[in-house]
Structures are given as C-alpha cells and as structure tokens.
C-alpha cells in the first residue's frame, strides 16, 4: 500500500530553505524540505536527539539544523553530522510540473 | 596547469603553512618538500619531553609519511637544497639535481649557536636542537654517563638540564649572566626559579664564563675562566639559536639577521617566500611556535590566492618553560620602565610569583611563576590592549575571580577527571583531555565540535582554554580573532564592516561577495549577515525569512516538545481588566495548557501548537496587542516598580517612564536580547542594575545604567549618565541602543560588548549632543520602519505555511 506516490502539494507551497509538515495517521509527522537549488527531501519530523521538530529548522546546503539543540542532519543520507550520532528515516519524494509526490515506503538506498 | 611549489625545510612552520594551504587550495600546486632530517614532521617543542622520558620520539610525530601522501606532497627526507638560481628559477639539491620552481618557500629554521671554545668539536659536545641530538643525549645518559654540563641558563638550557637530570645524570648549568632566563624573567622571579630547580637537584654556576672544553678522544670536563673544572661525560651547548639564512644569503636575497620579509612573508624576490625562524619581519626574529603559526596562516592564504589574504603584523609572544612541575610563563615587557606601574603578588610558601607591567591601564608584560593558569588570559589582555580599570582590583588573582559563577577558582590542572566542566552538555574534564590527546585538538572550536563542551552557554570557554593550554603547553595559541563560522575565515567584525560599507543586497549575495565556502551559509552566519543588513541598510533591506531562526520566523518561542510560547507585549507590565478578560477568553478558546508570569513581568501562553499561531496573532492583534518579542534578539521588556504613583518611598514615576520607554524602543532587532528596567528610587525594586539598560529614579532625576546582566555571568551595570527628564532618558537610551546595534557583534550582549570596548568609549560617543541626537534619530527611524510582526504576519500569505502541507490517511484532527 505504501509504495504508491501521494500527491501532497505544490512546490511553491514550500518556501526556499524551509520545511513543511505532512501528517500521516500511522507514520506520524513527516518533514519536507526545499533547498536553495530546489531539491526536495522528506524525512521523519523527529530529531534523533530529543525529538525536536526538524521541519521548523533552518535548511543550509543539503543540511537541516534542528531548532531545539542545533543537531545537523544530512537530508540526503538521513545521517546526523559529527560529532553526534543518529539517523532519521528518509522517504522518496519527486516533483513533476511543480507538483510534489511523496512515497511512504522508507528509502534505504 | 599546476604551478610547482618547492619547500625548503620540513619543520613546524613549513608544515603549518602546508596544512593551511592544502586545505584552502588543494590542487593549486605540485608540492615538493626538502627536509635535511631523515624524519617525517615532528613537534620540535616536545623534544624536551622526549629527553625527560615522558614521551617517545614516535609520539611526537605530527606528520607521518601518509600525511604527505594523502595531499600529493612529495617528501624528500634527508635531502637538502644547496643552491638557488633565481634567474632560471631552479634549485640544486644535495644529490646534484636541478629542479625548477614557480614558487619557492624557504623555511630553513635556525642553527644552534656553538661557542668556538677549544675542544668544541670533541665527541660528547652537543647542541640541543633536533631529534638526533636528543637521541645522542639519551644514549650518553643511558650508557653510564654520570656528569653533564649544560652551557646556557635560558629556556632551552634549563629544559635540557632538567631532562638529563631525570635521566639520572648529575647536571650543572653554567650561565654567563647573574640570573637565569634573563630575557624572560626579572631578577626576583629568576631567583625563585633557581631555588626551585636547585631543590630538584640541578646545580648552577652563575656569572660564569667557559674557558675550554677538556678531553682527548671524548669530552671529560669544562674549565671555567675562574679556574674551576667541572667534570662532564656530556656537554650540551644551549646558548641560543640564530636564523639559518645561509641559502637565502648566497642566493643574493636581502638578509639581516634573518631573511627580510614583508607583511605578506615575501622576500626581496617575489617568487620566493619565507616563513618561520629563518625570517626577520619588521626587524624581529621569532623563535617560538605561536608567531610561526601566525605567519604560516597568512602565507598560506597568499599562496592559495584567496581574496583579501590579510597581513602578518607581528606577534605578542609568551614563553612557557616545559619542565614538569615547574610552572613558568612570561611575555612582553618584564622589567618595567619609568612610566610603568608594576603589580606584584608573591606567596613564598606556595612559591607563587606574579608580576604584571601596566602602562596607561593596559597590560604590557607579565612574569608568572608557580601559578601560570592565567597566562593565556593575561596574554589576551596584552594583545587586545584594553583598559583593565574595571578589573584592576582583582587582576592578580586571575580570571577565575571575576565572578564566573559556578566555574570555580581551583586551577584546572588540579580538578579531578570527574569534574563536570560543561554543565550544559555534561562534559567532564577527563573526556575533554582524552579528546585533546586522542584527536590532536588544538582549539576551543575543535574541542567544542568533538565534545560539545562550551557549546551551549559558553560560560566554561575559559576553563576549556585553560585545559588546552595545560595539555598543549607552548603549542597552544590563544585565540585572537575567531572566524564567524565554518563557512568563512572572516571574523564577525570583518563581516559587519563589509556590510556597513557595502550596498543593501540579499544575504546570499553578501556571502558570494565575501567568498563564502558554502552556497547558503549556515544558521550562524545567515542570521548574523541579515542582522547587519537590517542595521546598516534599514530602508532597503528586504527581510529574508530563511535567515531567521524558527523563533523569529514564527514570532514565538519553540519549547522542548515542539510547541510554542506566545508573549504579548504589555507595556511597562501594566494591564487592565479588559485586557485580562480578553486574554482569559483566548486561553479558553484555544485550550492553551498553561499561563505563567515571566521574569520580565509579562504573561506567557505556553503549549501552543504551530498551526494555531497565525490565528492567535490575529486575535491578539485585533484587540490591539502586539508582539512582546520574547523570542527574539530584540528589545524585550521594560520591568518597572510601582514608583511614586503608589509607593510611599517612591521618588519618581517609574511606571510612566517605563511605559514611555517601552513604547519608544520596542520592535527593533538588536545584536542580542535587550532587557530594561525602571526603578522609582534607589531601593531599586525593579533590579535595574542587572539589565542591559537600567534606569533608577533619584531626587533630582534619573540615573541611566548600562551593560548589566543577570544570567550566566552576573554583571552589574556601569553608570552611563544622570539626567533630569523623561525625554532625556529616552534620547540617551535610544542613542545607547543604536550605538550597540552598530558596534557590537551579532549575539554579543551589552555586558560582553561593554567588557570589550569599555564604558569610556560609550560615554565618549554619547557625550556629544549632536552625536547622541543623530544616533537616537537613527534608532527611531529603524524602529518606525518595521510593522508589528503579528499584525503583519497574520495578513501575509505565509500564514498558511503553519498548517500541514497535507494530511494522509484516516487522520481527522484538523488544525484549529
């Protein structure tokens, strides 16, 4: 069921260098981020440190900084940047003609 | 095509330059390093620890062969360069090869001075300069040698002597002068040091001149001019070093004592640069590591061709004796001239001696013996040349006595490994030391990155610096100016000046103009640049949401569970029934979990969900309430007491002035948060003297105090001025804030800023009525150009970004 693409909104609805939330009844909150070169990334909206809402963090390069204690995560790998450790689940996301589609099967690549 | 860079010398100066260079411009040069010694790079400073048996030679290797390989650097260890042909730009090496260069870097270091005494070529007579010398000394000591003589009672000589003593030899130090280390120590400290070292077993002959070295096949003794003969199986000459400029001199470069270089470390031939002990810069030759590193840093930037590489302008150096158990540190002027004031602390029982040379309220020099933990701090005071007036009373007792709450006075060296240094992140001393030695950390930033210590409130930064200084000894270079963040080499001051002088432009354009290494910066620099833009280009700068931390984007404070707190502005802390009823209704309607009074006399609404925020702003706005900026680097609250309106002791109407002041000053971005208070009489119930601006009513008018702080490090305000009317208080306060907005670094509180620039600077600036008025009206303009963020925010399109982008599944909960 999860391997289908869900339409979640338009690219313009995510401001550059910010995040938005997609709520899911079973997976909880997912965060979608838009980088300065208009790449989109989707990860679970929960910092591995103290559960902070990553979607409210600042995006820089391919990174997001958690708003609670500043942990940095690489959005492309889901990995926390050193010296901290941890990772978040990533979800595939794609944009076609300004429309954003999200897949709910975690991306393990 | 790659240019070729030939480096002559494989010492610490050359390697630091190459480290920086390969970081900045990894592919620019094809690099070849010639090193006379058959080793990879090692830390020469720690040779004395090897001699003392505290470390093995392989433990002080800093640059193993792999380091060169990883950077594509060719290392020719054991090969020296014998000639330079500047016309054809070629060098000749000791194997006879002629090799062309585009750039030539001379880092030939220095020669030990060998006194031409009869017998100086005998086996067993050694300098103390490199790893081979140390190996020979160790061999002599371990091969049954009993007596050692060290000629030279300077830093190097004493380290050699103590090392040999530890190896079990009987050691006598022969020194030409009447006191030890006469270039670094005054006579009193030198005498204390001599006693200290004699107690450990060293013997001394002071005012003693050597006449001849005795022996046939091997050294057997030293005869002094006095006729005394000292037996010696080993004789170490440690009478100084002189720059090795031989190669440069024979190539016709301009040389005095060393190779003469300009502020870019360039020699008289533009294709040849030089660094380290072999150079002479502005007439000074350095023999300590910190200046060499500073030179290397500048040189690397020039070689890398970065924009605005900067200049090397000379260094203030400090000397530390690296003898375990003997703490000694000195820098700058050590005797004191006529005009100087000398501050001295001595405690014979603890064998502590501290001397500071002060001129015109600024530190010019120091001599510390027995307790050197404040050495880095004094050195910083010397480098910054800031007036010490406010701390003069306590200065000899050290940094730890200046009210750093919680971070006690005990020397860090004596703290147990379990001692929690960083209370915010729970980092213990042992963990920090372990990280320093295992990962080879050398700066506070590196310690912060790897251990988190000092990464939050920063109040333990001084302790971390001391731990670094203790662990690294002479290797520790105390930070002079820190880069703003990892995206740039520029300091916050440099960025601010560039923005001040430049045009209004987007944050990203500033980064591009200043050569940022990242396309869109990081949270630290994005916020700083936007702040500087709002201050210097208030009319033309377009606010960029993406350069705001969540709190300033959402005009609310994020809490640990991801909800927000909202604080409406209540001017002067005075409210009324109608407002309270409205707030009570709002709390019920939005089911807000908690309402609390804040430390600044305001109400905070806690537990608000992100998607509720625009509706709450809109509701508060419609009832005339505006943002309290409790979330921002901005003017926050004006706390007041009831004053003469109610209080039977009150002398002035603090309520009225508090409300006026808050109306005048609110809604303005500042480098850091700004808190105010107004007290109606000197009883000071509003605690005004620990606020950024504190106003206290007196019979004749108002006192304006600035730079207070009640947080991590309590700082009591400095009195700025006394005025008669409310209008004057407003003008002075606005002018003070504008000066702070223009001159402080982003994230620098008024307390830290004042500690840095001094209240004298602020008084001077604001004393001129024209200047004061200009600053106050500039502030007023900035203040009126911004709309209340709640009023503005609830109207804009971005308000809908607070709701989820989409809801997938059976979820029925919808945003309020």
PDB file of N, CA, C and O in Angstrom, chain B residues 117-175:
ATOM      1  N   UNK B 117      84.747  27.407  21.600  1.00  0.00           N
ATOM      2  CA  UNK B 117      85.701  27.136  22.678  1.00  0.00           C
ATOM      3  C   UNK B 117      86.696  26.070  22.230  1.00  0.00           C
ATOM      4  O   UNK B 117      86.351  25.220  21.405  1.00  0.00           O
ATOM      5  N   UNK B 118      87.889  26.090  22.767  1.00  0.00           N
ATOM      6  CA  UNK B 118      88.792  24.970  22.487  1.00  0.00           C
ATOM      7  C   UNK B 118      88.098  23.662  22.861  1.00  0.00           C
ATOM      8  O   UNK B 118      87.481  23.586  23.935  1.00  0.00           O
ATOM      9  N   UNK B 119      88.134  22.715  21.960  1.00  0.00           N
ATOM     10  CA  UNK B 119      87.536  21.408  22.265  1.00  0.00           C
ATOM     11  C   UNK B 119      86.073  21.285  21.874  1.00  0.00           C
ATOM     12  O   UNK B 119      85.447  20.261  22.147  1.00  0.00           O
ATOM     13  N   UNK B 120      85.524  22.296  21.167  1.00  0.00           N
ATOM     14  CA  UNK B 120      84.081  22.227  20.901  1.00  0.00           C
ATOM     15  C   UNK B 120      83.710  21.163  19.880  1.00  0.00           C
ATOM     16  O   UNK B 120      82.548  20.864  19.693  1.00  0.00           O
ATOM     17  N   UNK B 121      84.713  20.579  19.214  1.00  0.00           N
ATOM     18  CA  UNK B 121      84.368  19.544  18.240  1.00  0.00           C
ATOM     19  C   UNK B 121      84.489  18.136  18.836  1.00  0.00           C
ATOM     20  O   UNK B 121      84.275  17.148  18.145  1.00  0.00           O
ATOM     21  N   UNK B 122      84.856  18.032  20.102  1.00  0.00           N
ATOM     22  CA  UNK B 122      85.013  16.707  20.729  1.00  0.00           C
ATOM     23  C   UNK B 122      83.706  15.927  20.753  1.00  0.00           C
ATOM     24  O   UNK B 122      82.637  16.523  20.923  1.00  0.00           O
ATOM     25  N   UNK B 123      83.782  14.618  20.586  1.00  0.00           N
ATOM     26  CA  UNK B 123      82.580  13.805  20.782  1.00  0.00           C
ATOM     27  C   UNK B 123      82.031  14.021  22.203  1.00  0.00           C
ATOM     28  O   UNK B 123      82.797  14.189  23.137  1.00  0.00           O
ATOM     29  N   UNK B 124      80.693  14.041  22.297  1.00  0.00           N
ATOM     30  CA  UNK B 124      80.093  14.297  23.607  1.00  0.00           C
ATOM     31  C   UNK B 124      79.713  15.753  23.801  1.00  0.00           C
ATOM     32  O   UNK B 124      79.127  16.102  24.811  1.00  0.00           O
ATOM     33  N   UNK B 125      80.066  16.609  22.822  1.00  0.00           N
ATOM     34  CA  UNK B 125      79.636  18.009  22.868  1.00  0.00           C
ATOM     35  C   UNK B 125      78.486  18.147  21.873  1.00  0.00           C
ATOM     36  O   UNK B 125      78.650  17.860  20.694  1.00  0.00           O
ATOM     37  N   UNK B 126      77.319  18.533  22.379  1.00  0.00           N
ATOM     38  CA  UNK B 126      76.124  18.522  21.530  1.00  0.00           C
ATOM     39  C   UNK B 126      75.341  19.818  21.664  1.00  0.00           C
ATOM     40  O   UNK B 126      75.304  20.419  22.735  1.00  0.00           O
ATOM     41  N   UNK B 127      74.683  20.221  20.576  1.00  0.00           N
ATOM     42  CA  UNK B 127      73.659  21.255  20.734  1.00  0.00           C
ATOM     43  C   UNK B 127      72.355  20.585  21.163  1.00  0.00           C
ATOM     44  O   UNK B 127      72.296  19.362  21.285  1.00  0.00           O
ATOM     45  N   UNK B 128      71.324  21.351  21.425  1.00  0.00           N
ATOM     46  CA  UNK B 128      70.019  20.773  21.743  1.00  0.00           C
ATOM     47  C   UNK B 128      69.053  21.366  20.740  1.00  0.00           C
ATOM     48  O   UNK B 128      68.496  22.424  20.944  1.00  0.00           O
ATOM     49  N   UNK B 129      68.946  20.688  19.601  1.00  0.00           N
ATOM     50  CA  UNK B 129      68.164  21.290  18.544  1.00  0.00           C
ATOM     51  C   UNK B 129      67.197  20.300  17.906  1.00  0.00           C
ATOM     52  O   UNK B 129      66.036  20.573  17.717  1.00  0.00           O
ATOM     53  N   UNK B 130      67.709  19.102  17.569  1.00  0.00           N
ATOM     54  CA  UNK B 130      66.815  18.207  16.829  1.00  0.00           C
ATOM     55  C   UNK B 130      66.771  16.816  17.442  1.00  0.00           C
ATOM     56  O   UNK B 130      67.384  16.543  18.477  1.00  0.00           O
ATOM     57  N   UNK B 131      66.034  15.940  16.782  1.00  0.00           N
ATOM     58  CA  UNK B 131      65.778  14.613  17.318  1.00  0.00           C
ATOM     59  C   UNK B 131      67.074  13.826  17.480  1.00  0.00           C
ATOM     60  O   UNK B 131      67.215  13.029  18.412  1.00  0.00           O
ATOM     61  N   UNK B 132      68.033  14.078  16.556  1.00  0.00           N
ATOM     62  CA  UNK B 132      69.295  13.325  16.644  1.00  0.00           C
ATOM     63  C   UNK B 132      70.061  13.731  17.901  1.00  0.00           C
ATOM     64  O   UNK B 132      70.626  12.893  18.610  1.00  0.00           O
ATOM     65  N   UNK B 133      70.076  15.025  18.192  1.00  0.00           N
ATOM     66  CA  UNK B 133      70.733  15.489  19.419  1.00  0.00           C
ATOM     67  C   UNK B 133      70.127  14.792  20.636  1.00  0.00           C
ATOM     68  O   UNK B 133      70.844  14.356  21.546  1.00  0.00           O
ATOM     69  N   UNK B 134      68.799  14.715  20.652  1.00  0.00           N
ATOM     70  CA  UNK B 134      68.125  14.110  21.801  1.00  0.00           C
ATOM     71  C   UNK B 134      68.476  12.624  21.902  1.00  0.00           C
ATOM     72  O   UNK B 134      68.753  12.112  22.990  1.00  0.00           O
ATOM     73  N   UNK B 135      68.501  11.961  20.756  1.00  0.00           N
ATOM     74  CA  UNK B 135      68.862  10.536  20.774  1.00  0.00           C
ATOM     75  C   UNK B 135      70.275  10.352  21.340  1.00  0.00           C
ATOM     76  O   UNK B 135      70.536   9.445  22.122  1.00  0.00           O
ATOM     77  N   UNK B 136      71.193  11.247  20.941  1.00  0.00           N
ATOM     78  CA  UNK B 136      72.570  11.139  21.439  1.00  0.00           C
ATOM     79  C   UNK B 136      72.645  11.420  22.937  1.00  0.00           C
ATOM     80  O   UNK B 136      73.380  10.766  23.666  1.00  0.00           O
ATOM     81  N   UNK B 137      71.888  12.397  23.385  1.00  0.00           N
ATOM     82  CA  UNK B 137      71.895  12.702  24.827  1.00  0.00           C
ATOM     83  C   UNK B 137      71.377  11.516  25.619  1.00  0.00           C
ATOM     84  O   UNK B 137      71.936  11.140  26.651  1.00  0.00           O
ATOM     85  N   UNK B 138      70.296  10.922  25.108  1.00  0.00           N
ATOM     86  CA  UNK B 138      69.718   9.768  25.811  1.00  0.00           C
ATOM     87  C   UNK B 138      70.721   8.624  25.836  1.00  0.00           C
ATOM     88  O   UNK B 138      70.890   7.945  26.851  1.00  0.00           O
ATOM     89  N   UNK B 139      71.425   8.440  24.713  1.00  0.00           N
ATOM     90  CA  UNK B 139      72.414   7.361  24.648  1.00  0.00           C
ATOM     91  C   UNK B 139      73.518   7.600  25.677  1.00  0.00           C
ATOM     92  O   UNK B 139      73.956   6.674  26.366  1.00  0.00           O
ATOM     93  N   UNK B 140      73.944   8.863  25.782  1.00  0.00           N
ATOM     94  CA  UNK B 140      75.006   9.183  26.737  1.00  0.00           C
ATOM     95  C   UNK B 140      74.550   8.909  28.168  1.00  0.00           C
ATOM     96  O   UNK B 140      75.279   8.329  28.973  1.00  0.00           O
ATOM     97  N   UNK B 141      73.317   9.320  28.478  1.00  0.00           N
ATOM     98  CA  UNK B 141      72.813   9.140  29.833  1.00  0.00           C
ATOM     99  C   UNK B 141      72.634   7.658  30.143  1.00  0.00           C
ATOM    100  O   UNK B 141      72.976   7.187  31.232  1.00  0.00           O
ATOM    101  N   UNK B 142      72.103   6.925  29.164  1.00  0.00           N
ATOM    102  CA  UNK B 142      71.819   5.517  29.423  1.00  0.00           C
ATOM    103  C   UNK B 142      73.073   4.660  29.303  1.00  0.00           C
ATOM    104  O   UNK B 142      73.111   3.523  29.776  1.00  0.00           O
ATOM    105  N   UNK B 143      74.123   5.226  28.657  1.00  0.00           N
ATOM    106  CA  UNK B 143      75.366   4.467  28.507  1.00  0.00           C
ATOM    107  C   UNK B 143      76.298   4.657  29.689  1.00  0.00           C
ATOM    108  O   UNK B 143      77.498   4.460  29.557  1.00  0.00           O
ATOM    109  N   UNK B 144      75.786   5.097  30.800  1.00  0.00           N
ATOM    110  CA  UNK B 144      76.600   5.165  32.007  1.00  0.00           C
ATOM    111  C   UNK B 144      77.224   6.514  32.279  1.00  0.00           C
ATOM    112  O   UNK B 144      78.010   6.659  33.208  1.00  0.00           O
ATOM    113  N   UNK B 145      76.906   7.528  31.434  1.00  0.00           N
ATOM    114  CA  UNK B 145      77.427   8.869  31.700  1.00  0.00           C
ATOM    115  C   UNK B 145      76.918   9.377  33.037  1.00  0.00           C
ATOM    116  O   UNK B 145      75.744   9.210  33.361  1.00  0.00           O
ATOM    117  N   UNK B 146      77.826   9.999  33.836  1.00  0.00           N
ATOM    118  CA  UNK B 146      77.429  10.444  35.166  1.00  0.00           C
ATOM    119  C   UNK B 146      77.195  11.929  35.222  1.00  0.00           C
ATOM    120  O   UNK B 146      76.210  12.390  35.775  1.00  0.00           O
ATOM    121  N   UNK B 147      78.164  12.660  34.640  1.00  0.00           N
ATOM    122  CA  UNK B 147      78.139  14.104  34.798  1.00  0.00           C
ATOM    123  C   UNK B 147      77.763  14.791  33.491  1.00  0.00           C
ATOM    124  O   UNK B 147      78.307  14.462  32.442  1.00  0.00           O
ATOM    125  N   UNK B 148      76.847  15.725  33.583  1.00  0.00           N
ATOM    126  CA  UNK B 148      76.515  16.532  32.416  1.00  0.00           C
ATOM    127  C   UNK B 148      76.685  17.990  32.763  1.00  0.00           C
ATOM    128  O   UNK B 148      76.396  18.409  33.886  1.00  0.00           O
ATOM    129  N   UNK B 149      77.175  18.748  31.784  1.00  0.00           N
ATOM    130  CA  UNK B 149      77.245  20.196  31.937  1.00  0.00           C
ATOM    131  C   UNK B 149      76.426  20.809  30.819  1.00  0.00           C
ATOM    132  O   UNK B 149      76.527  20.375  29.669  1.00  0.00           O
ATOM    133  N   UNK B 150      75.579  21.757  31.191  1.00  0.00           N
ATOM    134  CA  UNK B 150      74.815  22.472  30.167  1.00  0.00           C
ATOM    135  C   UNK B 150      75.301  23.904  30.183  1.00  0.00           C
ATOM    136  O   UNK B 150      75.272  24.560  31.230  1.00  0.00           O
ATOM    137  N   UNK B 151      75.774  24.395  29.041  1.00  0.00           N
ATOM    138  CA  UNK B 151      76.144  25.805  28.963  1.00  0.00           C
ATOM    139  C   UNK B 151      74.925  26.563  28.470  1.00  0.00           C
ATOM    140  O   UNK B 151      74.400  26.284  27.392  1.00  0.00           O
ATOM    141  N   UNK B 152      74.450  27.493  29.267  1.00  0.00           N
ATOM    142  CA  UNK B 152      73.273  28.284  28.884  1.00  0.00           C
ATOM    143  C   UNK B 152      72.144  28.105  29.873  1.00  0.00           C
ATOM    144  O   UNK B 152      71.650  26.992  30.063  1.00  0.00           O
ATOM    145  N   UNK B 153      71.775  29.198  30.541  1.00  0.00           N
ATOM    146  CA  UNK B 153      70.696  29.142  31.528  1.00  0.00           C
ATOM    147  C   UNK B 153      69.430  29.786  31.013  1.00  0.00           C
ATOM    148  O   UNK B 153      68.676  30.388  31.760  1.00  0.00           O
ATOM    149  N   UNK B 154      69.202  29.632  29.711  1.00  0.00           N
ATOM    150  CA  UNK B 154      67.951  30.108  29.122  1.00  0.00           C
ATOM    151  C   UNK B 154      66.928  28.989  29.097  1.00  0.00           C
ATOM    152  O   UNK B 154      67.132  27.917  29.680  1.00  0.00           O
ATOM    153  N   UNK B 155      65.843  29.259  28.388  1.00  0.00           N
ATOM    154  CA  UNK B 155      64.743  28.294  28.315  1.00  0.00           C
ATOM    155  C   UNK B 155      65.227  26.919  27.862  1.00  0.00           C
ATOM    156  O   UNK B 155      64.983  25.898  28.505  1.00  0.00           O
ATOM    157  N   UNK B 156      65.964  26.914  26.752  1.00  0.00           N
ATOM    158  CA  UNK B 156      66.390  25.651  26.168  1.00  0.00           C
ATOM    159  C   UNK B 156      67.363  24.919  27.090  1.00  0.00           C
ATOM    160  O   UNK B 156      67.255  23.716  27.301  1.00  0.00           O
ATOM    161  N   UNK B 157      68.287  25.667  27.654  1.00  0.00           N
ATOM    162  CA  UNK B 157      69.288  25.072  28.525  1.00  0.00           C
ATOM    163  C   UNK B 157      68.652  24.429  29.741  1.00  0.00           C
ATOM    164  O   UNK B 157      69.013  23.303  30.134  1.00  0.00           O
ATOM    165  N   UNK B 158      67.693  25.122  30.343  1.00  0.00           N
ATOM    166  CA  UNK B 158      67.051  24.571  31.540  1.00  0.00           C
ATOM    167  C   UNK B 158      66.227  23.335  31.207  1.00  0.00           C
ATOM    168  O   UNK B 158      66.190  22.370  31.969  1.00  0.00           O
ATOM    169  N   UNK B 159      65.568  23.350  30.055  1.00  0.00           N
ATOM    170  CA  UNK B 159      64.797  22.162  29.675  1.00  0.00           C
ATOM    171  C   UNK B 159      65.723  20.978  29.435  1.00  0.00           C
ATOM    172  O   UNK B 159      65.433  19.849  29.844  1.00  0.00           O
ATOM    173  N   UNK B 160      66.860  21.252  28.781  1.00  0.00           N
ATOM    174  CA  UNK B 160      67.832  20.176  28.560  1.00  0.00           C
ATOM    175  C   UNK B 160      68.350  19.657  29.896  1.00  0.00           C
ATOM    176  O   UNK B 160      68.437  18.450  30.141  1.00  0.00           O
ATOM    177  N   UNK B 161      68.682  20.593  30.793  1.00  0.00           N
ATOM    178  CA  UNK B 161      69.257  20.203  32.082  1.00  0.00           C
ATOM    179  C   UNK B 161      68.269  19.370  32.889  1.00  0.00           C
ATOM    180  O   UNK B 161      68.630  18.326  33.456  1.00  0.00           O
ATOM    181  N   UNK B 162      67.015  19.789  32.929  1.00  0.00           N
ATOM    182  CA  UNK B 162      66.036  19.034  33.705  1.00  0.00           C
ATOM    183  C   UNK B 162      65.794  17.652  33.100  1.00  0.00           C
ATOM    184  O   UNK B 162      65.584  16.671  33.809  1.00  0.00           O
ATOM    185  N   UNK B 163      65.840  17.585  31.753  1.00  0.00           N
ATOM    186  CA  UNK B 163      65.669  16.291  31.080  1.00  0.00           C
ATOM    187  C   UNK B 163      66.791  15.338  31.465  1.00  0.00           C
ATOM    188  O   UNK B 163      66.558  14.180  31.821  1.00  0.00           O
ATOM    189  N   UNK B 164      68.019  15.835  31.423  1.00  0.00           N
ATOM    190  CA  UNK B 164      69.170  14.984  31.749  1.00  0.00           C
ATOM    191  C   UNK B 164      69.137  14.582  33.223  1.00  0.00           C
ATOM    192  O   UNK B 164      69.518  13.465  33.585  1.00  0.00           O
ATOM    193  N   UNK B 165      68.684  15.493  34.069  1.00  0.00           N
ATOM    194  CA  UNK B 165      68.556  15.184  35.491  1.00  0.00           C
ATOM    195  C   UNK B 165      67.595  14.007  35.683  1.00  0.00           C
ATOM    196  O   UNK B 165      67.844  13.082  36.435  1.00  0.00           O
ATOM    197  N   UNK B 166      66.492  14.078  34.945  1.00  0.00           N
ATOM    198  CA  UNK B 166      65.509  12.988  35.017  1.00  0.00           C
ATOM    199  C   UNK B 166      66.090  11.664  34.521  1.00  0.00           C
ATOM    200  O   UNK B 166      65.653  10.595  34.930  1.00  0.00           O
ATOM    201  N   UNK B 167      67.053  11.746  33.605  1.00  0.00           N
ATOM    202  CA  UNK B 167      67.690  10.542  33.102  1.00  0.00           C
ATOM    203  C   UNK B 167      68.759  10.030  34.073  1.00  0.00           C
ATOM    204  O   UNK B 167      69.501   9.105  33.759  1.00  0.00           O
ATOM    205  N   UNK B 168      68.867  10.673  35.222  1.00  0.00           N
ATOM    206  CA  UNK B 168      69.762  10.156  36.260  1.00  0.00           C
ATOM    207  C   UNK B 168      71.150  10.760  36.276  1.00  0.00           C
ATOM    208  O   UNK B 168      72.023  10.272  36.995  1.00  0.00           O
ATOM    209  N   UNK B 169      71.371  11.791  35.482  1.00  0.00           N
ATOM    210  CA  UNK B 169      72.706  12.386  35.471  1.00  0.00           C
ATOM    211  C   UNK B 169      72.812  13.492  36.526  1.00  0.00           C
ATOM    212  O   UNK B 169      71.807  14.054  36.949  1.00  0.00           O
ATOM    213  N   UNK B 170      74.026  13.791  36.919  1.00  0.00           N
ATOM    214  CA  UNK B 170      74.258  14.959  37.762  1.00  0.00           C
ATOM    215  C   UNK B 170      74.523  16.132  36.835  1.00  0.00           C
ATOM    216  O   UNK B 170      75.430  16.076  36.010  1.00  0.00           O
ATOM    217  N   UNK B 171      73.741  17.155  36.972  1.00  0.00           N
ATOM    218  CA  UNK B 171      73.771  18.209  35.962  1.00  0.00           C
ATOM    219  C   UNK B 171      74.135  19.556  36.566  1.00  0.00           C
ATOM    220  O   UNK B 171      73.566  19.966  37.581  1.00  0.00           O
ATOM    221  N   UNK B 172      75.087  20.231  35.925  1.00  0.00           N
ATOM    222  CA  UNK B 172      75.443  21.590  36.323  1.00  0.00           C
ATOM    223  C   UNK B 172      75.151  22.526  35.144  1.00  0.00           C
ATOM    224  O   UNK B 172      75.502  22.220  34.005  1.00  0.00           O
ATOM    225  N   UNK B 173      74.483  23.625  35.450  1.00  0.00           N
ATOM    226  CA  UNK B 173      74.192  24.615  34.412  1.00  0.00           C
ATOM    227  C   UNK B 173      75.167  25.769  34.581  1.00  0.00           C
ATOM    228  O   UNK B 173      75.279  26.342  35.664  1.00  0.00           O
ATOM    229  N   UNK B 174      75.848  26.106  33.488  1.00  0.00           N
ATOM    230  CA  UNK B 174      76.801  27.210  33.502  1.00  0.00           C
ATOM    231  C   UNK B 174      76.175  28.367  32.746  1.00  0.00           C
ATOM    232  O   UNK B 174      75.770  28.222  31.596  1.00  0.00           O
ATOM    233  N   UNK B 175      76.075  29.506  33.427  1.00  0.00           N
ATOM    234  CA  UNK B 175      75.391  30.623  32.783  1.00  0.00           C
ATOM    235  C   UNK B 175      76.223  31.886  32.919  1.00  0.00           C
ATOM    236  O   UNK B 175      76.729  32.203  33.983  1.00  0.00           O
TER     237      UNK B 175
END
